[in-house]
Amino acid sequence: MQRLYDFLRRHPTGVDSFWAVLFFGVSMLNVVGEPDISRPLKIVAVPVVLALSTALALRRRWTQGAFWLTLGAGLLQLGAGIVAGFWDIAMFVILYTVAASEVPRWVSRTALGWGLAAAPLYFLRYGVDKGANDVDNVLFAVFMIVPFVLAWVLGDSLRTRRAYYAQLVERNQRLEKEREAQSKVAVAAERARIARELHDVVAHNVSVMVVQADGAAYVMDVAPEQAKEALQTISGTGRQALAEMRRLLGVLRTGEPQESEDYVPQPDVEQIEVLVEQVRAAGLTVDFEVEGAPRQLPSGVELTAYRIVQEALTNTRKHGGPDARASVRLVYFDDGLGLLIEDDGRGAAHELYEDGGADGAGHGLIGMRERIGMVGGTLDAGPRPGGGFRISALLPLKKR
């Protein structure tokens, strides 16, 4: 049954043609058997019935043409004096089809106008019942208008529902595309965040490992215990880096953090002191100072603060020179957190902070600015008066 229904939906003209042939046969039987139609008029009625049957067959394929063909057949019937019969049912069907189809609105309104005029024109042409009073005749004429109006209203309602359904489908498709676009943007943003995290993890931890390895190689023969401590620091730093990289790569694969024994929470402000101690152990002299009353901050602000300090100290080790000293200062304000990281080394090359800090890897200060922008803060980075480099950041508690 479903296959038959699908077949009929795919071939509407074939279905209409079948009903048109059946309609033509029944209508011709009515024309032949109609006593009120003279023999000459029966001959004239044949093209009228044929035109109406053709209009029925093509009503969905050629809607406007079917309407004008029906209108012409009706005027011919009216002009020839052929009384109404079964064949005039086609006029209601065509009126309904025109109202329900996506034809220009003026065509639909024209069809409604002719539908409203059909009954009055018929009574003007053939007269009214002589045995009834004028009021009854007028009421009967008005009553005969109702089927035409109902046919048009039903068709127009169907057209409105179809248009509404098409609008819902179009809106749903647009929302699907927007969701896909938003998903792609979210994926790109997440990948960029992971790239920044990987850069921070690798740049910091690997630089510490390199410094410790160089120191261990230098004192291996003269101070074995000191070399052993350096190797232990390298081992611990490497494990920490692997754990963080495993977590980030797990997010990259599945979109969710992986629960495991090596899961590492996101760094926060309290771990900045641990970070400073780690950098000191790697051989860089760092002064650490906290002003104000420490308190719980939004996780995004704490992670941003940690990564900025980490990146700044990493840059100091990379570009500050062998005798560089650094200082880290945290200031708790009522509405935010201030960071000041300075060093007195050689400082980075000018191109490292020019145009947003576009170094060869494409991260560095650019990553800092992106992190600051995500929490609505401000960042000032550049050479320090008297030599060295300075990074000043203000992280608000709420986005601006």
Coordinates of C-alpha atoms in Angstrom, one line a residue, residues 149-320:
V149 CA -16.0 30.5 -1.7
L150 CA -15.4 27.2 0.3
A151 CA -13.4 25.8 -2.6
W152 CA -11.1 28.8 -2.7
V153 CA -10.8 29.1 1.1
L154 CA -9.8 25.4 1.4
G155 CA -7.3 25.7 -1.3
D156 CA -5.8 28.9 0.1
S157 CA -5.6 27.4 3.6
L158 CA -3.7 24.4 2.1
R159 CA -1.3 26.8 0.3
T160 CA -0.7 28.7 3.6
R161 CA 0.0 25.5 5.5
R162 CA 2.4 24.4 2.8
A163 CA 4.2 27.7 2.9
Y164 CA 4.4 27.5 6.7
Y165 CA 5.8 24.0 6.5
A166 CA 8.3 25.0 3.8
Q167 CA 9.4 27.9 6.1
L168 CA 9.9 25.6 9.0
V169 CA 11.9 23.2 6.9
E170 CA 14.1 26.1 5.6
R171 CA 14.5 27.5 9.1
N172 CA 15.5 24.0 10.4
Q173 CA 18.0 23.6 7.6
R174 CA 19.4 27.1 8.4
L175 CA 19.7 26.3 12.1
E176 CA 21.4 23.0 11.2
K177 CA 23.9 24.9 9.1
E178 CA 24.4 27.4 11.8
R179 CA 24.9 24.6 14.4
E180 CA 27.5 23.0 12.1
A181 CA 29.2 26.3 11.7
Q182 CA 29.2 26.9 15.4
S183 CA 30.5 23.4 16.0
K184 CA 33.4 24.0 13.6
V185 CA 34.2 27.3 15.2
A186 CA 34.1 25.6 18.7
V187 CA 36.4 22.8 17.4
A188 CA 38.8 25.4 15.9
A189 CA 38.8 27.4 19.2
E190 CA 39.3 24.2 21.2
R191 CA 42.2 23.1 19.0
A192 CA 43.8 26.6 19.3
R193 CA 43.4 26.3 23.1
I194 CA 45.0 22.9 23.1
A195 CA 47.8 24.2 20.8
R196 CA 48.5 27.0 23.3
E197 CA 48.5 24.5 26.2
L198 CA 50.9 22.2 24.4
H199 CA 53.1 25.1 23.6
D200 CA 53.2 26.1 27.2
V201 CA 53.8 22.6 28.5
V202 CA 56.5 21.7 26.0
A203 CA 58.3 25.1 26.0
H204 CA 58.5 25.3 29.8
N205 CA 59.2 21.7 30.7
V206 CA 61.6 20.9 27.9
S207 CA 63.6 24.1 28.5
V208 CA 63.9 23.1 32.2
M209 CA 65.0 19.6 31.2
V210 CA 67.6 21.0 28.7
V211 CA 69.0 23.3 31.4
Q212 CA 69.2 20.5 33.9
A213 CA 70.7 18.1 31.4
D214 CA 73.4 20.7 30.5
G215 CA 74.1 21.2 34.2
A216 CA 74.3 17.5 34.9
A217 CA 76.7 16.9 32.1
Y218 CA 78.9 19.8 33.3
V219 CA 79.2 18.5 36.9
M220 CA 78.9 14.8 36.3
D221 CA 82.6 14.1 37.1
V222 CA 83.2 16.7 39.8
A223 CA 79.9 16.6 41.7
P224 CA 78.0 13.3 41.1
E225 CA 75.4 14.1 43.8
Q226 CA 74.5 17.4 42.2
A227 CA 74.3 15.7 38.8
K228 CA 72.0 13.0 40.3
E229 CA 69.7 15.7 41.6
A230 CA 69.6 17.3 38.2
L231 CA 68.7 14.0 36.6
Q232 CA 65.9 13.5 39.1
T233 CA 64.6 16.9 38.3
I234 CA 64.7 16.0 34.6
S235 CA 62.8 12.8 35.3
G236 CA 60.1 14.5 37.4
T237 CA 59.7 17.3 34.8
G238 CA 59.4 14.8 32.0
R239 CA 56.8 12.8 33.8
Q240 CA 54.8 16.0 34.5
A241 CA 55.1 17.0 30.8
L242 CA 54.0 13.6 29.6
A243 CA 51.0 13.6 31.9
E244 CA 49.8 17.0 30.8
M245 CA 50.4 16.1 27.1
R246 CA 48.5 12.9 27.5
R247 CA 45.6 14.8 29.0
L248 CA 45.6 17.4 26.2
L249 CA 45.9 14.8 23.5
G250 CA 43.1 12.8 25.1
V251 CA 40.9 15.9 24.8
L252 CA 42.0 16.4 21.2
R253 CA 40.9 12.8 20.3
T254 CA 37.6 12.6 22.2
G255 CA 36.6 16.1 23.1
E256 CA 36.6 15.2 26.8
P257 CA 39.2 15.0 29.4
Q258 CA 40.5 11.4 30.0
E259 CA 40.2 10.1 33.5
S260 CA 43.4 8.2 34.4
E261 CA 46.0 7.9 37.0
D262 CA 48.1 10.6 35.2
Y263 CA 45.3 13.1 35.0
V264 CA 46.6 16.5 36.0
P265 CA 44.2 19.3 37.1
Q266 CA 44.4 22.6 35.4
P267 CA 47.1 24.8 37.0
D268 CA 45.9 27.7 39.2
V269 CA 47.4 30.7 41.0
E270 CA 48.6 28.7 44.0
Q271 CA 50.8 26.6 41.8
I272 CA 52.7 29.7 40.5
E273 CA 54.9 29.5 43.6
V274 CA 55.7 25.8 42.7
L275 CA 56.4 26.9 39.2
V276 CA 58.8 29.6 40.5
E277 CA 60.6 27.0 42.7
Q278 CA 60.9 24.7 39.7
V279 CA 62.5 27.5 37.6
R280 CA 64.8 28.4 40.4
A281 CA 65.9 24.7 40.5
A282 CA 66.7 25.0 36.8
G283 CA 69.2 27.7 37.6
L284 CA 67.3 31.0 37.1
T285 CA 67.2 33.4 40.0
V286 CA 63.6 34.5 40.5
D287 CA 62.1 36.8 43.1
F288 CA 58.5 36.1 44.0
E289 CA 56.1 38.5 45.7
V290 CA 52.4 38.5 46.5
E291 CA 50.4 41.6 47.4
G292 CA 46.9 41.7 48.7
A293 CA 44.7 39.0 50.2
P294 CA 44.8 35.8 48.1
R295 CA 41.4 34.5 47.3
Q296 CA 39.6 32.1 45.0
L297 CA 39.4 33.3 41.4
P298 CA 37.5 32.0 38.4
S299 CA 39.2 29.0 36.9
G300 CA 39.8 30.7 33.6
V301 CA 41.6 33.7 35.3
E302 CA 43.8 31.4 37.4
L303 CA 44.8 29.2 34.4
T304 CA 45.5 32.4 32.4
A305 CA 47.7 33.8 35.2
Y306 CA 49.7 30.6 35.5
R307 CA 50.3 30.3 31.8
I308 CA 51.4 33.9 31.5
V309 CA 53.9 33.5 34.3
Q310 CA 55.1 30.2 32.8
E311 CA 55.5 31.7 29.3
A312 CA 57.3 34.8 30.7
L313 CA 59.8 32.8 32.7
T314 CA 60.4 30.4 29.8
N315 CA 61.2 33.4 27.5
T316 CA 63.6 34.7 30.2
R317 CA 65.5 31.4 30.2
K318 CA 65.5 31.4 26.4
H319 CA 66.4 35.0 25.7
G320 CA 67.6 36.6 28.9

